[in-house]
mmCIF file of C-alpha atoms in Angstrom:
data_model
loop_
_atom_site.group_PDB
_atom_site.id
_atom_site.type_symbol
_atom_site.label_atom_id
_atom_site.label_comp_id
_atom_site.label_asym_id
_atom_site.label_seq_id
_atom_site.Cartn_x
_atom_site.Cartn_y
_atom_site.Cartn_z
ATOM 1 C CA MET A 1 -131.212 130.979 156.153
ATOM 2 C CA GLY A 2 -131.573 133.972 158.527
ATOM 3 C CA ARG A 3 -131.244 131.715 161.529
ATOM 4 C CA VAL A 4 -127.924 130.178 160.276
ATOM 5 C CA ARG A 5 -126.590 133.685 159.625
ATOM 6 C CA SER A 6 -127.573 134.861 163.041
ATOM 7 C CA VAL A 7 -125.743 131.867 164.741
ATOM 8 C CA LEU A 8 -122.665 132.480 162.609
ATOM 9 C CA VAL A 9 -122.305 136.158 163.565
ATOM 10 C CA ARG A 10 -122.471 135.501 167.349
ATOM 11 C CA PRO A 11 -119.154 136.504 168.902
ATOM 12 C CA TRP A 12 -118.699 133.179 170.631
ATOM 13 C CA VAL A 13 -119.040 131.155 167.448
ATOM 14 C CA ILE A 14 -116.426 133.442 165.760
ATOM 15 C CA GLY A 15 -114.143 132.992 168.814
ATOM 16 C CA VAL A 16 -114.459 129.257 168.668
ATOM 17 C CA LEU A 17 -113.660 129.216 164.864
ATOM 18 C CA VAL A 18 -110.619 131.413 165.385
ATOM 19 C CA LEU A 19 -109.335 129.126 168.204
ATOM 20 C CA ALA A 20 -109.941 125.970 166.075
ATOM 21 C CA VAL A 21 -107.899 127.444 163.142
ATOM 22 C CA ALA A 22 -105.186 128.618 165.448
ATOM 23 C CA GLY A 23 -105.085 125.232 167.134
ATOM 24 C CA ALA A 24 -104.865 123.401 163.867
ATOM 25 C CA GLY A 25 -102.052 125.663 162.739
ATOM 26 C CA PHE A 26 -100.083 125.216 165.900
ATOM 27 C CA GLY A 27 -100.532 121.475 165.786
ATOM 28 C CA LEU A 28 -99.240 121.381 162.217
ATOM 29 C CA TYR A 29 -96.219 123.436 163.137
ATOM 30 C CA TRP A 30 -95.470 121.445 166.313
ATOM 31 C CA PHE A 31 -95.819 117.893 164.833
ATOM 32 C CA GLN A 32 -94.763 118.591 161.248
ATOM 33 C CA PRO A 33 -96.525 115.360 160.028
ATOM 34 C CA TRP A 34 -95.427 115.839 156.432
ATOM 35 C CA LYS A 35 -91.771 115.072 157.421
ATOM 36 C CA LEU A 36 -92.788 111.390 157.875
ATOM 37 C CA TRP A 37 -93.011 111.262 154.019
ATOM 38 C CA GLN A 38 -89.955 113.379 153.284
ATOM 39 C CA ASP A 39 -86.557 111.696 153.096
ATOM 40 C CA GLU A 40 -83.219 113.645 153.018
ATOM 41 C CA THR A 41 -80.215 111.592 151.975
ATOM 42 C CA VAL A 42 -76.665 112.851 152.755
ATOM 43 C CA ARG A 43 -73.510 111.232 151.414
ATOM 44 C CA GLU A 44 -70.544 112.785 152.993
ATOM 45 C CA ALA A 45 -67.112 111.321 152.440
ATOM 46 C CA LEU A 46 -65.113 109.884 155.324
ATOM 47 C CA PRO A 47 -63.167 112.826 156.853
ATOM 48 C CA GLY A 48 -59.392 112.901 156.000
ATOM 49 C CA SER A 49 -59.869 110.671 152.915
ATOM 50 C CA ALA A 50 -59.704 113.566 150.544
ATOM 51 C CA VAL A 51 -57.190 113.092 147.654
ATOM 52 C CA THR A 52 -54.493 115.666 147.732
ATOM 53 C CA ALA A 53 -53.405 117.422 144.508
ATOM 54 C CA PRO A 54 -49.969 116.419 143.173
ATOM 55 C CA ALA A 55 -47.160 118.711 144.102
ATOM 56 C CA ALA A 56 -46.032 121.278 141.589
ATOM 57 C CA THR A 57 -43.088 120.262 139.553
ATOM 58 C CA PRO A 58 -40.003 122.004 141.059
ATOM 59 C CA SER A 59 -38.081 124.345 138.802
ATOM 60 C CA ALA A 60 -34.383 123.864 138.236
ATOM 61 C CA SER A 61 -33.514 126.818 140.444
ATOM 62 C CA ALA A 62 -35.705 125.871 143.429
ATOM 63 C CA PRO A 63 -34.548 123.302 145.931
ATOM 64 C CA SER A 64 -36.565 120.093 145.696
ATOM 65 C CA ALA A 65 -39.059 119.447 148.486
ATOM 66 C CA PRO A 66 -40.207 116.071 149.550
ATOM 67 C CA ALA A 67 -43.442 114.872 147.810
ATOM 68 C CA SER A 68 -46.530 115.537 150.033
ATOM 69 C CA SER A 69 -47.913 112.382 151.442
ATOM 70 C CA ALA A 70 -51.531 111.432 151.583
ATOM 71 C CA PRO A 71 -53.286 112.379 154.870
ATOM 72 C CA ALA A 72 -53.304 109.733 157.476
ATOM 73 C CA ALA A 73 -56.614 107.776 157.567
ATOM 74 C CA PRO A 74 -58.889 108.514 160.588
ATOM 75 C CA THR A 75 -58.508 106.129 163.570
ATOM 76 C CA THR A 76 -61.657 104.419 164.829
ATOM 77 C CA LEU A 77 -61.703 104.808 168.584
ATOM 78 C CA ALA A 78 -65.232 103.320 169.146
ATOM 79 C CA SER A 79 -68.162 102.027 167.089
ATOM 80 C CA GLY A 80 -71.654 100.659 167.463
ATOM 81 C CA ARG A 81 -74.904 99.645 165.728
ATOM 82 C CA LEU A 82 -77.995 101.833 165.931
ATOM 83 C CA ILE A 83 -81.069 100.266 167.458
ATOM 84 C CA SER A 84 -84.638 101.469 167.076
ATOM 85 C CA HIS A 85 -86.410 103.480 169.775
ATOM 86 C CA GLU A 86 -89.376 105.691 168.867
ATOM 87 C CA HIS A 87 -88.902 105.113 165.149
ATOM 88 C CA ALA A 88 -87.365 102.404 163.153
ATOM 89 C CA THR A 89 -83.619 103.212 162.917
ATOM 90 C CA SER A 90 -80.550 101.374 161.533
ATOM 91 C CA GLY A 91 -77.037 102.027 160.623
ATOM 92 C CA THR A 92 -73.606 102.201 162.302
ATOM 93 C CA VAL A 93 -71.851 104.921 164.316
ATOM 94 C CA LYS A 94 -68.064 105.491 164.586
ATOM 95 C CA LEU A 95 -66.092 107.761 166.819
ATOM 96 C CA LEU A 96 -63.079 108.715 164.803
ATOM 97 C CA ARG A 97 -59.840 110.661 165.617
ATOM 98 C CA LEU A 98 -58.560 112.586 162.615
ATOM 99 C CA ALA A 99 -54.945 113.186 161.741
ATOM 100 C CA ASP A 100 -55.035 116.652 163.282
ATOM 101 C CA GLY A 101 -56.217 115.262 166.658
ATOM 102 C CA SER A 102 -59.778 116.388 166.299
ATOM 103 C CA HIS A 103 -62.809 113.948 166.694
ATOM 104 C CA VAL A 104 -65.765 113.212 164.462
ATOM 105 C CA VAL A 105 -68.842 111.110 165.020
ATOM 106 C CA ARG A 106 -69.712 109.435 161.716
ATOM 107 C CA LEU A 107 -73.057 107.918 160.880
ATOM 108 C CA GLU A 108 -72.990 105.280 158.095
ATOM 109 C CA ARG A 109 -75.756 103.917 156.259
ATOM 110 C CA LEU A 110 -78.248 105.687 158.499
ATOM 111 C CA ASP A 111 -81.945 104.900 157.908
ATOM 112 C CA THR A 112 -84.517 106.512 160.196
ATOM 113 C CA SER A 113 -87.611 108.556 159.968
ATOM 114 C CA ASN A 114 -87.502 112.225 159.408
ATOM 115 C CA GLY A 115 -88.932 114.470 162.132
ATOM 116 C CA PRO A 116 -88.963 117.885 163.639
ATOM 117 C CA ASP A 117 -85.889 119.184 165.473
ATOM 118 C CA LEU A 118 -83.701 115.993 165.161
ATOM 119 C CA ARG A 119 -80.214 116.162 166.730
ATOM 120 C CA VAL A 120 -77.160 114.018 167.058
ATOM 121 C CA TRP A 121 -76.115 113.547 170.649
ATOM 122 C CA LEU A 122 -72.969 112.142 172.213
ATOM 123 C CA THR A 123 -74.119 110.912 175.585
ATOM 124 C CA ASP A 124 -73.055 108.959 178.719
ATOM 125 C CA ALA A 125 -76.350 107.143 179.027
ATOM 126 C CA PRO A 126 -76.616 103.455 178.546
ATOM 127 C CA VAL A 127 -78.482 102.216 175.477
ATOM 128 C CA LYS A 128 -81.620 100.286 176.438
ATOM 129 C CA GLU A 129 -83.818 98.295 174.058
ATOM 130 C CA GLY A 130 -87.492 99.280 173.560
ATOM 131 C CA ARG A 131 -89.498 101.902 175.344
ATOM 132 C CA ALA A 132 -87.036 101.858 178.223
ATOM 133 C CA GLY A 133 -84.520 103.567 176.145
ATOM 134 C CA TRP A 134 -86.648 106.325 174.636
ATOM 135 C CA HIS A 135 -86.102 109.065 177.285
ATOM 136 C CA VAL A 136 -82.830 108.253 179.063
ATOM 137 C CA PHE A 137 -80.359 110.263 177.047
ATOM 138 C CA ASP A 138 -81.134 113.663 178.588
ATOM 139 C CA ASP A 139 -80.850 112.295 182.107
ATOM 140 C CA GLY A 140 -77.065 112.480 182.279
ATOM 141 C CA ARG A 141 -74.290 114.248 180.498
ATOM 142 C CA TYR A 142 -74.776 114.957 176.689
ATOM 143 C CA VAL A 143 -73.379 117.053 173.997
ATOM 144 C CA SER A 144 -75.464 118.090 170.895
ATOM 145 C CA LEU A 145 -73.271 117.728 167.874
ATOM 146 C CA GLY A 146 -75.872 119.592 165.762
ATOM 147 C CA LYS A 147 -79.018 119.051 163.736
ATOM 148 C CA LEU A 148 -79.351 115.727 161.861
ATOM 149 C CA LYS A 149 -78.253 116.572 158.334
ATOM 150 C CA GLY A 150 -80.424 113.896 156.680
ATOM 151 C CA ASN A 151 -82.481 110.929 157.800
ATOM 152 C CA LYS A 152 -80.676 108.576 155.306
ATOM 153 C CA GLY A 153 -77.066 108.140 154.214
ATOM 154 C CA SER A 154 -73.572 108.715 155.727
ATOM 155 C CA GLN A 155 -72.607 111.877 157.491
ATOM 156 C CA ASN A 156 -70.062 113.452 159.819
ATOM 157 C CA TYR A 157 -70.473 115.494 162.985
ATOM 158 C CA ALA A 158 -67.463 117.355 164.544
ATOM 159 C CA VAL A 159 -66.947 116.905 168.252
ATOM 160 C CA PRO A 160 -66.136 120.252 169.908
ATOM 161 C CA GLU A 161 -62.468 120.701 170.857
ATOM 162 C CA ASP A 162 -63.341 121.110 174.583
ATOM 163 C CA VAL A 163 -65.220 117.816 174.737
ATOM 164 C CA ASP A 164 -63.345 114.632 175.845
ATOM 165 C CA PRO A 165 -65.009 111.890 173.778
ATOM 166 C CA ALA A 166 -63.750 109.310 176.261
ATOM 167 C CA ARG A 167 -66.286 110.467 178.743
ATOM 168 C CA PHE A 168 -69.241 109.407 176.476
ATOM 169 C CA SER A 169 -70.484 105.990 175.835
ATOM 170 C CA SER A 170 -73.311 106.323 173.279
ATOM 171 C CA VAL A 171 -74.848 108.303 170.440
ATOM 172 C CA SER A 172 -78.542 109.066 170.114
ATOM 173 C CA ILE A 173 -80.640 110.435 167.208
ATOM 174 C CA TRP A 174 -82.540 112.711 169.530
ATOM 175 C CA CYS A 175 -85.896 114.569 168.862
ATOM 176 C CA ASP A 176 -85.367 117.788 170.830
ATOM 177 C CA ARG A 177 -89.006 118.888 170.273
ATOM 178 C CA PHE A 178 -90.490 115.765 171.976
ATOM 179 C CA ASP A 179 -87.523 114.731 174.198
ATOM 180 C CA VAL A 180 -87.390 111.193 172.672
ATOM 181 C CA SER A 181 -84.688 109.121 171.058
ATOM 182 C CA PHE A 182 -85.454 107.861 167.474
ATOM 183 C CA GLY A 183 -82.507 105.416 167.786
ATOM 184 C CA ALA A 184 -79.214 105.007 169.600
ATOM 185 C CA ALA A 185 -75.923 103.115 169.480
ATOM 186 C CA GLU A 186 -73.644 101.975 172.399
ATOM 187 C CA LEU A 187 -70.019 102.834 171.553
ATOM 188 C CA ALA A 188 -67.719 99.804 172.051
ATOM 189 C CA ARG A 189 -64.161 100.997 172.334
ATOM 190 C CA ALA A 190 -61.810 99.690 169.605
#
C-alpha cells in the first residue's frame, strides 16, 4: 500500500491525471456526443400565411374603409431537395419572396442529426453527392442565415436585406465547428 501511495503522490502522475481529465472535458465540449441522441423539432408556420383579425365594425359617424384583405401568399423563387452528406439528411428547401419584398429560406420536413454549432448557409457552391460535397460550401461565397433552430420539422430563416438571393444556388446545413455539410440542396429556379 505504501508503494502505491508513493507513486500517486509523484508530481508527474498528478500532472498526467490532470491532463487526462482536462483532455476528456475538452473532448466532450468539442464533440458534444450527447446531441446525437437529442432531437429538437421546430414547427414554424409558412411566413405571410397568418390570419388577420377581422376589421372593426365601422361606427355610423366614421367613414367606411375597405375591408382588409388577407396578405399575399409568399412566392416561391427556387426550391430543392436536401441530400445527405456527413449525416443522413432529408427534406425540402424553398427560397421565398414575401409580400413586403423580403426573402426567406424555408426548410420543410427537415430530418437530420443534431450536432454542435449547426448553421443554415445560403451558398454559391454546387451540390455534390457523397464525400465530394462535404467541404465545398465554404470555398466560395456564402451567407450564414443563423443557427439551425431544430434538426427536425419546418422552419424559416430570413435572408438579410443587403443579400441578393439570385447570386446563390444552394443551401447547406453546415457544421461550423467541423467545417462539414450535414446535408445540402441545389436550388432550382421556379
